Short mmCIF file of C-alpha atoms and ligand atoms in Angstrom, two decimals:
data_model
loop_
_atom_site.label_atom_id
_atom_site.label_comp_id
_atom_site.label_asym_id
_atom_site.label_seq_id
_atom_site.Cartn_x
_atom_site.Cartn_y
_atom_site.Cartn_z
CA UNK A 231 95.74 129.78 78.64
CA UNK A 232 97.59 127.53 81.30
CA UNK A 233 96.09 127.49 84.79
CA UNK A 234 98.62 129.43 87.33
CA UNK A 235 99.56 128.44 89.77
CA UNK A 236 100.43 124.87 88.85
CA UNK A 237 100.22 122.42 91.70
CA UNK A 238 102.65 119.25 91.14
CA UNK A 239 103.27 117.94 94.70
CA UNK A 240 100.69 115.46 94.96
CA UNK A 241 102.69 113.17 96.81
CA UNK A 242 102.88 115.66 100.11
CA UNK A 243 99.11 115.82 99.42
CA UNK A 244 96.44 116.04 96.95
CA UNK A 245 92.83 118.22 96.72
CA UNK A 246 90.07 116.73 97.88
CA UNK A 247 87.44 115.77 95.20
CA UNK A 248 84.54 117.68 94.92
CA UNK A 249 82.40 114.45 94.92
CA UNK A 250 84.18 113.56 97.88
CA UNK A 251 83.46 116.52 99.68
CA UNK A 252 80.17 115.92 98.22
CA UNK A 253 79.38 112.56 100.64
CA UNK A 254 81.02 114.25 103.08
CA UNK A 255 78.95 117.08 103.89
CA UNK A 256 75.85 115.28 105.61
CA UNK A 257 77.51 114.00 108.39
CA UNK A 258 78.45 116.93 109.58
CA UNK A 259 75.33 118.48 110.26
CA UNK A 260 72.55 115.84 109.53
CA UNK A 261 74.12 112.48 110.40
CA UNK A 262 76.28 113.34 113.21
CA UNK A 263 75.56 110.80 115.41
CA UNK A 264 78.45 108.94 117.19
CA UNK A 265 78.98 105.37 115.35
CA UNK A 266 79.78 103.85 118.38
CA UNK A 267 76.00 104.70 120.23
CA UNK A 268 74.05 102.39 118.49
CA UNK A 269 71.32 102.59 120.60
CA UNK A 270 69.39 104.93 118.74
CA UNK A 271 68.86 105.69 115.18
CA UNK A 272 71.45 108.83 115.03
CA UNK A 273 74.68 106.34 115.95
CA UNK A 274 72.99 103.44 113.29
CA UNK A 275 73.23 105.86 110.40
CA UNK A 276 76.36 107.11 111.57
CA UNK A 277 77.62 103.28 111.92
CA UNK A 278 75.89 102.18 108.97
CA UNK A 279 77.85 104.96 106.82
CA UNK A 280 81.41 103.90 108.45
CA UNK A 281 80.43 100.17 107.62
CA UNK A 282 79.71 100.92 104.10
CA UNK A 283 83.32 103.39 103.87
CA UNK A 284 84.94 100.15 105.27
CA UNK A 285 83.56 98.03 102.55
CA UNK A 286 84.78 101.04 99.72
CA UNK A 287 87.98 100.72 100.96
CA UNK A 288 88.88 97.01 101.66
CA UNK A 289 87.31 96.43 98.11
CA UNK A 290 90.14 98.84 96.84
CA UNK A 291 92.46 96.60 98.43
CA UNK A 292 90.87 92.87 98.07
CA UNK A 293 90.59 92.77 102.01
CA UNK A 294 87.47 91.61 103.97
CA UNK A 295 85.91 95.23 105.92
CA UNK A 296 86.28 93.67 109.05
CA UNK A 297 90.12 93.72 108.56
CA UNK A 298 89.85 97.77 108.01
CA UNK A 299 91.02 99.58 111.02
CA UNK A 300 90.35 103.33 110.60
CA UNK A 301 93.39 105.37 112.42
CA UNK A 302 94.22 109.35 111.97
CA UNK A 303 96.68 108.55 108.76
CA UNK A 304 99.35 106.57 107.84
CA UNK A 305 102.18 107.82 110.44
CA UNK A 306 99.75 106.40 113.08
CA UNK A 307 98.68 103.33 110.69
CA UNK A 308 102.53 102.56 110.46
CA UNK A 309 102.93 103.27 114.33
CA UNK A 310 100.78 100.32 115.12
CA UNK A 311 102.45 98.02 112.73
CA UNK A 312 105.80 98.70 114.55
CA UNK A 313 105.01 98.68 117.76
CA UNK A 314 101.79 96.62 118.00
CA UNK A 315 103.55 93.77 116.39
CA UNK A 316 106.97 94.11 118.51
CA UNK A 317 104.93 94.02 121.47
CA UNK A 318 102.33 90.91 120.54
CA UNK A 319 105.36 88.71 119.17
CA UNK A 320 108.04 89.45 121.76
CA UNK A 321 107.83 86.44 122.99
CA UNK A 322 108.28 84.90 119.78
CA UNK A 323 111.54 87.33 119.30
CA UNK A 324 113.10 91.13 119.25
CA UNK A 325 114.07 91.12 115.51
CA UNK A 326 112.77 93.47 112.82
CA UNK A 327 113.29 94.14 109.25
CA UNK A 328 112.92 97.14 107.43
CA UNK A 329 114.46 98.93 104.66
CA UNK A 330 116.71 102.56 104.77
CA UNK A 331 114.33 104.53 102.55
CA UNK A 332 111.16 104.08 104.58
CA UNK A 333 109.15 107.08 105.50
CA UNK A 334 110.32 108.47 108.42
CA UNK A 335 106.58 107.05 110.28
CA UNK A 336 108.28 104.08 109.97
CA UNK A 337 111.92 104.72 110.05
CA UNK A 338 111.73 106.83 113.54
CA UNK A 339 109.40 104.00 114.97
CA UNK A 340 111.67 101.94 114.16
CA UNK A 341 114.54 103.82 115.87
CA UNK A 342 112.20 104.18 118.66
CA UNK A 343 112.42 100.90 118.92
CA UNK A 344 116.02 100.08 118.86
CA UNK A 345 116.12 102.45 121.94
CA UNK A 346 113.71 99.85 123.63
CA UNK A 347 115.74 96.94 123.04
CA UNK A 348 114.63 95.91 119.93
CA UNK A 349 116.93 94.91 117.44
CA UNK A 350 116.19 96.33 113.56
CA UNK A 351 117.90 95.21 110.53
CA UNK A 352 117.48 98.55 107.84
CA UNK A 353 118.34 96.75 104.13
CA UNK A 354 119.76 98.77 101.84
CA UNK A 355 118.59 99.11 97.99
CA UNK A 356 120.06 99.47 94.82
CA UNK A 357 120.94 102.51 92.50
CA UNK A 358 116.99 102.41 91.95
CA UNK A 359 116.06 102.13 95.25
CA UNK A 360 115.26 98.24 95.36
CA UNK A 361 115.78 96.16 98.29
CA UNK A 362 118.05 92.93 97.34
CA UNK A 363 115.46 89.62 97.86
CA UNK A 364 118.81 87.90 98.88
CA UNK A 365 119.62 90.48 101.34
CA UNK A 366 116.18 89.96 102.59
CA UNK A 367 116.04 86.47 102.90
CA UNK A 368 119.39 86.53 104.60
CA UNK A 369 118.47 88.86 107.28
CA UNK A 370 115.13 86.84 108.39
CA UNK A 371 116.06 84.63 111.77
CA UNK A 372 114.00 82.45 114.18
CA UNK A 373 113.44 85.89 115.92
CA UNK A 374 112.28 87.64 113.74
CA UNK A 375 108.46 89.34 113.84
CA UNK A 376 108.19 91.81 111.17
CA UNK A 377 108.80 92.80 107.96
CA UNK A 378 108.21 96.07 107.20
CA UNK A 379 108.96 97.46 103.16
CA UNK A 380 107.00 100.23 101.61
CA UNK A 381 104.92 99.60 98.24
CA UNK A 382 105.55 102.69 96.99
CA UNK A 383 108.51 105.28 97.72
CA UNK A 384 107.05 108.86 97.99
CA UNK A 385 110.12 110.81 96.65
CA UNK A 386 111.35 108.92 93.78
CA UNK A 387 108.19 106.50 93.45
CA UNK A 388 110.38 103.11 93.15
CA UNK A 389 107.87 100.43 93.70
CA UNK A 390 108.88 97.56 96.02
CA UNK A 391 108.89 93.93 94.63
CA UNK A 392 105.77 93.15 96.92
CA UNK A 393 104.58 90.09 95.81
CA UNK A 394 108.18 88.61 96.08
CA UNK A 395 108.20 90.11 99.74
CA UNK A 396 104.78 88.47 100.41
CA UNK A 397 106.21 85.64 99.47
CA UNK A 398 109.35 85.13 101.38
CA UNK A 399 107.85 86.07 104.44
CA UNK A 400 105.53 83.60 104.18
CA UNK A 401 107.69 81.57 103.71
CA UNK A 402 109.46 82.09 106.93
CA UNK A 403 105.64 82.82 108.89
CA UNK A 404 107.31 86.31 109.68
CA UNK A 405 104.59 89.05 109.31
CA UNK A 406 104.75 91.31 106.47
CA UNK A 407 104.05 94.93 106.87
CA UNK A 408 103.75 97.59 103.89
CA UNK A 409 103.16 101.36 103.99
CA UNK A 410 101.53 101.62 100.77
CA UNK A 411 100.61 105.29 101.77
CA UNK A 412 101.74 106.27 97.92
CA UNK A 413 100.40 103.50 96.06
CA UNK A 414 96.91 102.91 97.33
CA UNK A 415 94.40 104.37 95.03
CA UNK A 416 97.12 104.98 92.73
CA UNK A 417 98.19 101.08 91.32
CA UNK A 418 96.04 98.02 91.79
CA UNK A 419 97.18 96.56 94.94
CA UNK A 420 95.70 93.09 96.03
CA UNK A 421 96.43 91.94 99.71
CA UNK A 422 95.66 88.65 98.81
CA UNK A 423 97.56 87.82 95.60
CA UNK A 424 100.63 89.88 97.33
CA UNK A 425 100.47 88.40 101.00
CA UNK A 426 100.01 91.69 102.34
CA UNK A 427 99.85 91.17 106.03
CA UNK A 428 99.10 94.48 107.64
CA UNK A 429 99.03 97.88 105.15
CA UNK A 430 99.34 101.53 105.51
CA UNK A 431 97.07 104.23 103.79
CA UNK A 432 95.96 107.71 103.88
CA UNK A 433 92.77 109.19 102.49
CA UNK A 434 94.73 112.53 101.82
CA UNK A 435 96.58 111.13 99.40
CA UNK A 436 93.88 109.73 97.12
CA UNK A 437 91.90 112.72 97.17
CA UNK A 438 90.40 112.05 100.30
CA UNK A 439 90.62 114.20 103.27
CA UNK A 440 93.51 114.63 105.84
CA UNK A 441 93.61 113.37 109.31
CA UNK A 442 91.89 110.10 108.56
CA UNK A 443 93.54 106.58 107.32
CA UNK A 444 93.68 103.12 108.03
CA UNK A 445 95.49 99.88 108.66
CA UNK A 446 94.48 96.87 107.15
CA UNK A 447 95.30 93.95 109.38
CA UNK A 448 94.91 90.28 108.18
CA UNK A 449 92.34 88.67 110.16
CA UNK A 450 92.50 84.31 108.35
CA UNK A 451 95.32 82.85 106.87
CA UNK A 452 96.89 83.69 108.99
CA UNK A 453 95.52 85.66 111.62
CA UNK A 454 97.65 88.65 112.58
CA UNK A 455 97.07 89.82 116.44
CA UNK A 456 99.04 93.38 117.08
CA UNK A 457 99.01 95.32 120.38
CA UNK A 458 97.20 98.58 120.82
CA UNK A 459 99.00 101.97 120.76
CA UNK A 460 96.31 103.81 121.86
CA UNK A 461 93.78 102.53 125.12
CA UNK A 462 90.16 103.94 126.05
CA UNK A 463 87.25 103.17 124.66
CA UNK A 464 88.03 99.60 122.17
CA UNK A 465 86.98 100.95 119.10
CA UNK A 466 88.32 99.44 115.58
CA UNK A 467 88.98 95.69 117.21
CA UNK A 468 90.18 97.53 120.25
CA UNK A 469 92.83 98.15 118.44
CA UNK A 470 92.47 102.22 117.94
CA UNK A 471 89.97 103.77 120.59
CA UNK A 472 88.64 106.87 119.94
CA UNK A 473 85.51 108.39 118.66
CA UNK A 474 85.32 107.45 114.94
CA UNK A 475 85.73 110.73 112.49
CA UNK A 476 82.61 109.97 110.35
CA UNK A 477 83.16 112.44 107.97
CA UNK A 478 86.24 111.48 107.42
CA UNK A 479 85.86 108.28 107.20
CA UNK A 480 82.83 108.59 104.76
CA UNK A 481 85.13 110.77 102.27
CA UNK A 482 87.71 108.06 102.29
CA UNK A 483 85.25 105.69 101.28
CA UNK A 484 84.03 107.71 98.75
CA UNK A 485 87.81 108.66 97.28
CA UNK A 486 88.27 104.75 97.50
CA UNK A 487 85.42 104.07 95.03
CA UNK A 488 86.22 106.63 93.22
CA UNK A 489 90.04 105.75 92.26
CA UNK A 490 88.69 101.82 91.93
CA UNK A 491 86.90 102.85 89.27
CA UNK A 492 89.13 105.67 88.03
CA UNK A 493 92.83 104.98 88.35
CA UNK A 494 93.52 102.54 86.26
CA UNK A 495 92.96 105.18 83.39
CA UNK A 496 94.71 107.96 84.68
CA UNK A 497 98.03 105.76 85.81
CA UNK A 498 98.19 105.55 81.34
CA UNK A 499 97.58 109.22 81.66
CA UNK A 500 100.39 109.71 84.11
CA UNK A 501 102.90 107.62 82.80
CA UNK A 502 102.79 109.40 79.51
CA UNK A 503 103.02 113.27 80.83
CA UNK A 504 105.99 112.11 83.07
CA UNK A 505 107.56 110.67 80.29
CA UNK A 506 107.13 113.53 78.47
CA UNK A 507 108.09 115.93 81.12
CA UNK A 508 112.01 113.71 81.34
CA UNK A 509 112.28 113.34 78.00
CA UNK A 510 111.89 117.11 77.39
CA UNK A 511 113.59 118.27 80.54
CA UNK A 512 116.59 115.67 79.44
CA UNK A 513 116.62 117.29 75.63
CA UNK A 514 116.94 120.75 77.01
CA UNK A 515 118.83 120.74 80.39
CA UNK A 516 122.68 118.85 80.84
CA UNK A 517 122.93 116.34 82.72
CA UNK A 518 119.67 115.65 84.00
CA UNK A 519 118.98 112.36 85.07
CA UNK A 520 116.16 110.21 86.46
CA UNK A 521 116.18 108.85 90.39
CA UNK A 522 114.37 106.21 91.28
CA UNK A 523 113.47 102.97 88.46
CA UNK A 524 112.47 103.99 84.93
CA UNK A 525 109.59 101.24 84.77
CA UNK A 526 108.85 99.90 88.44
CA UNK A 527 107.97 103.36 89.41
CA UNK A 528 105.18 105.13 90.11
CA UNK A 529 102.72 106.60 87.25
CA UNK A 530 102.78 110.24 88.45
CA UNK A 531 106.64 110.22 90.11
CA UNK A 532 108.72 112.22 88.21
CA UNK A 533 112.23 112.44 90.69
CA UNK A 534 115.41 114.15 88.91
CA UNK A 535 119.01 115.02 89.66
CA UNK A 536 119.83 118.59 88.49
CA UNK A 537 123.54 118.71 88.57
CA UNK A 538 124.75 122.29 90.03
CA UNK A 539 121.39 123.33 91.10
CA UNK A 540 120.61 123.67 95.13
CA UNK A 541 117.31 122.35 94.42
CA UNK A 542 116.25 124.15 98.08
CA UNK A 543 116.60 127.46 96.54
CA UNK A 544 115.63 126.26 93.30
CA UNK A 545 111.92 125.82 94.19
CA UNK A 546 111.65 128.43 96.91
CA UNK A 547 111.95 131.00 93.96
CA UNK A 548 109.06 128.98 91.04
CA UNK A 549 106.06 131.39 92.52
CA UNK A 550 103.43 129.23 89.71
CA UNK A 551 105.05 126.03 89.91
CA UNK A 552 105.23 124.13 93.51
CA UNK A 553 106.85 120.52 93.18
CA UNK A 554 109.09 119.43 95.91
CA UNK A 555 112.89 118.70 96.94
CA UNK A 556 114.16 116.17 97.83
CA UNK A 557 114.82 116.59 101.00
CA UNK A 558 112.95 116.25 104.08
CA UNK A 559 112.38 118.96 106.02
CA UNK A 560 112.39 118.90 109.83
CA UNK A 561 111.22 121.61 111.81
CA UNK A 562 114.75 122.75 112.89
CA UNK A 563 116.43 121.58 109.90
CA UNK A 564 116.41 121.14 105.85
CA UNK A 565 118.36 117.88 105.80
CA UNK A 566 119.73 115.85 102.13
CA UNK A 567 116.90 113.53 100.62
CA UNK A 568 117.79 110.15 102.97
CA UNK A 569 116.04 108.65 100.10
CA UNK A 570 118.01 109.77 97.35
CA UNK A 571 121.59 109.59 99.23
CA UNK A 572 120.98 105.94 99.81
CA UNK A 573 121.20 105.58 96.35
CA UNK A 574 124.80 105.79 96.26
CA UNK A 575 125.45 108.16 94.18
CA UNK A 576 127.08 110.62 96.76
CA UNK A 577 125.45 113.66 99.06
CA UNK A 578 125.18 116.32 96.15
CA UNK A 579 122.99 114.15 94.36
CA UNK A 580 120.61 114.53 97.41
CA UNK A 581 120.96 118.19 97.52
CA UNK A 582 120.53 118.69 94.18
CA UNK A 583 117.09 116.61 93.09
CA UNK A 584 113.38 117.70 92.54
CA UNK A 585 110.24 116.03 92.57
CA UNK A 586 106.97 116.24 90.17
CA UNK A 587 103.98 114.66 91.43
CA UNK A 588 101.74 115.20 88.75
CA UNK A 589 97.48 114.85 89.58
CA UNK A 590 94.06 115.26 88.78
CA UNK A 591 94.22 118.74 88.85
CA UNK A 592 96.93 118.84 85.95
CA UNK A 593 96.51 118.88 82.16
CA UNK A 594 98.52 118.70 79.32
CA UNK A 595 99.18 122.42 78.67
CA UNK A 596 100.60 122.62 82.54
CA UNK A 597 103.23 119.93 81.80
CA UNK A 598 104.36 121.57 78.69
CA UNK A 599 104.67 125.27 80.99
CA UNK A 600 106.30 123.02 83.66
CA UNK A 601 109.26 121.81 81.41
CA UNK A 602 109.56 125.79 79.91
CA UNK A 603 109.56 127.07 83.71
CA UNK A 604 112.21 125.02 85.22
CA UNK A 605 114.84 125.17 81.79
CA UNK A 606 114.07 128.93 82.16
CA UNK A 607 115.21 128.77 85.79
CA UNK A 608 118.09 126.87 85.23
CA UNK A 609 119.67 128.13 82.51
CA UNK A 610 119.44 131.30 84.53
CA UNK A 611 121.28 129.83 87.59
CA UNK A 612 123.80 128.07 85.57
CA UNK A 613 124.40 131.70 83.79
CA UNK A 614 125.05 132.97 86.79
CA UNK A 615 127.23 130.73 88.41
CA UNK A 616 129.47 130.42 85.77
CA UNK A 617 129.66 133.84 85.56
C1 PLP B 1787 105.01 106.70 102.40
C2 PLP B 1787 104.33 107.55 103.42
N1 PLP B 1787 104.10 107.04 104.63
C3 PLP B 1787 103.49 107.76 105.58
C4 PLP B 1787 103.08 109.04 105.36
C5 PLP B 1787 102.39 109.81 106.46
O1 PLP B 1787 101.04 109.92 106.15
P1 PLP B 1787 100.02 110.80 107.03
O2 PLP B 1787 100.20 112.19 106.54
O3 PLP B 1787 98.68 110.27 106.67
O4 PLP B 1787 100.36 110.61 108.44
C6 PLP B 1787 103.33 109.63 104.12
C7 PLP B 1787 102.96 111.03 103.86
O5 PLP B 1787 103.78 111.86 103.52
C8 PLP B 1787 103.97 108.86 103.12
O6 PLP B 1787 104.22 109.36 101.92
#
């Protein structure tokens, strides 16, 4: 018997592991000392625990656990990118890079920064969602002081040339910036190999728990400096203040060990049910087509057009199968996929596309219901609006 309801939205979030949950537990109500009183024995243990999270986590990563800074997620994580560098380097300019399918943490800061006199260059990507290196290299100047390009896009899971990024802005001594929010924990990502500069993650999306994330900030070769968002206490290099969330931060190390040693397996896993799940939604649906790259993607992204089908009201009506538009949703307003419309294939393309992001907590038998469910539902629709 399949397992109802079937979650496939892992990219908004994902459960936290049991053995996560697991680490988690004594530091609420044994070790619940505060990391940063190290005068006695109950803010050592504390400390000791966040140490050893820190070292989980920049292993994950190839980073040194001194270049870990632990923030509330990845909107904050990219928050300080954008603004912390902007403010350090003005003097060496007021020029950034980033790219029109960001995540709105980035995109808005961005925006935000425009307003302050900044000036940002947004590059636009292919039909797959890929920036143009050209483009890139084109739009770097003697003023510029970031570049910041996702890893991993979280609605149609195109993954950024990074290494090639890494590269170039090296090449130019321009910092390099990448919310890798999706692809941390998910792909092997190596700040070293890729010249990852400063990188955004979020335990909740590697079946960690929500609220707590991180920024990785290069500390040799070179050393990045970036202004504070946040002031008080100098926590984290003085670079986020604030009480540290030891349970929190404990579970992310744990989920970080955990998909080290895990991931690499389930990515094959992945790749093959969301294969399956286009190829069989493609044999029995017209028209349906894939967003985002067929290879550089994402193991568990699965983003298609649905050509006709609203896919707003399309989901709002599966009651066992919750995937996702692919739109954003504002408070005040259900707005077109920016993602997908920058694609260029026109607005209804953004109206009309849904997103699988397949997990742990899937099996085989739950793909095969998924592909039955949503050919059900739009054979249905397409009945009835021909009719
Ligand atoms: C690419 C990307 N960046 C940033 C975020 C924000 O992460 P958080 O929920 O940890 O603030 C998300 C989450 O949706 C994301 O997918």
């Amino acid at each position: 018997m399949v397992r109802l309801p079937i979650y496939m939205d892992h990219h908004a979030t994902t459960p936290v592991d049991p053995r996560v949950v697991e680490a988690m537990l004594p530091y609420f109500t044994e070790v619940y000392g505060n990391a940063a009183s190290k005068d006695h024995l109950f803010g050592v243990e504390a400390n000791n625990a966040v140490e050893q999270a820190r070292k989980q986590i920049a292993t994950l990563i190839n980073a040194k656990p001194e270049e870990i800074i632990f923030t509330s997620g990845a909107t904050e994580s990219d928050n300080i990118a954008l603004f912390g560098a902007a403010e350090k380097y003005a003097g060496k300019g007021d020029h950034i890079i980033t790219c029109v399918t960001e995540h709105k943490a980035v995109l808005d800061a961005a925006k935000r920064l425009e307003q302050m006199g900044k000036r940002v260059t947004y590059l636009r990507v292919d039909q797959y969602g890929r920036i143009d290196l050209d483009e890139l290299r084109d739009a770097i100047t003697l003023q510029t002081v970031l570049i910041s390009v996702m890893a991993a896009n979280n609605e149609i899971g195109t993954l950024a040339p990074v290494t090639e990024i890494g590269k170039i802005a090296r090449e130019h001594s321009v910092i390099f910036h990448t919310d890798a929010t999706q692809a941390v924990g998910h792909i092997p990502i190596d700040v070293q190999q890729m010249q990852i500069d400063c990188l955004s993650m979020s335990a909740h999306k590697l079946y960690g728990p929500k609220g707590i994330g991180a920024l990785y900030v290069r500390k040799s070769n070179p050393r990045v400096r970036l202004a504070p968002v946040l002031y008080g206490g100098g926590h984290e290099r003085g670079l986020r203040s604030g009480t540290p969330n030891v349970p929190g931060i404990v579970g992310f190390g744990e989920a970080a060990a955990i998909a080290k040693r895990e991931m690499d397996k389930l990515a094959v896993q992945y790749r093959n049910w969301t294969e399956q799940l286009f190829s069989a939604l493609q044999e029995r649906i017209e028209g349906v087509a894939r967003n985002g790259h067929p290879t550089a993607r994402l193991p568990h992204n699965l983003n298609i057009y649905l050509p006709g089908i609203e896919s707003r009201a399309f989901i709002v009506d599966l009651q066992d199968l919750a995937i996702s538009t692919g739109s954003a949703c504002t408070t005040a307003s259900v707005e077109p996929s920016h993602v997908i419309a920058a694609l260029g294939f026109g607005e209804q393309r953004a109206h009309c596309s849904l997103r699988f992001g397949l997990g742990r907590s899937n099996d085989a038998e739950q793909v095969a219901y998924a592909v039955e469910v949503v050919k059900q539902k739009v054979f249905l629709l397409r009945k009835f609006i021909m009719s």
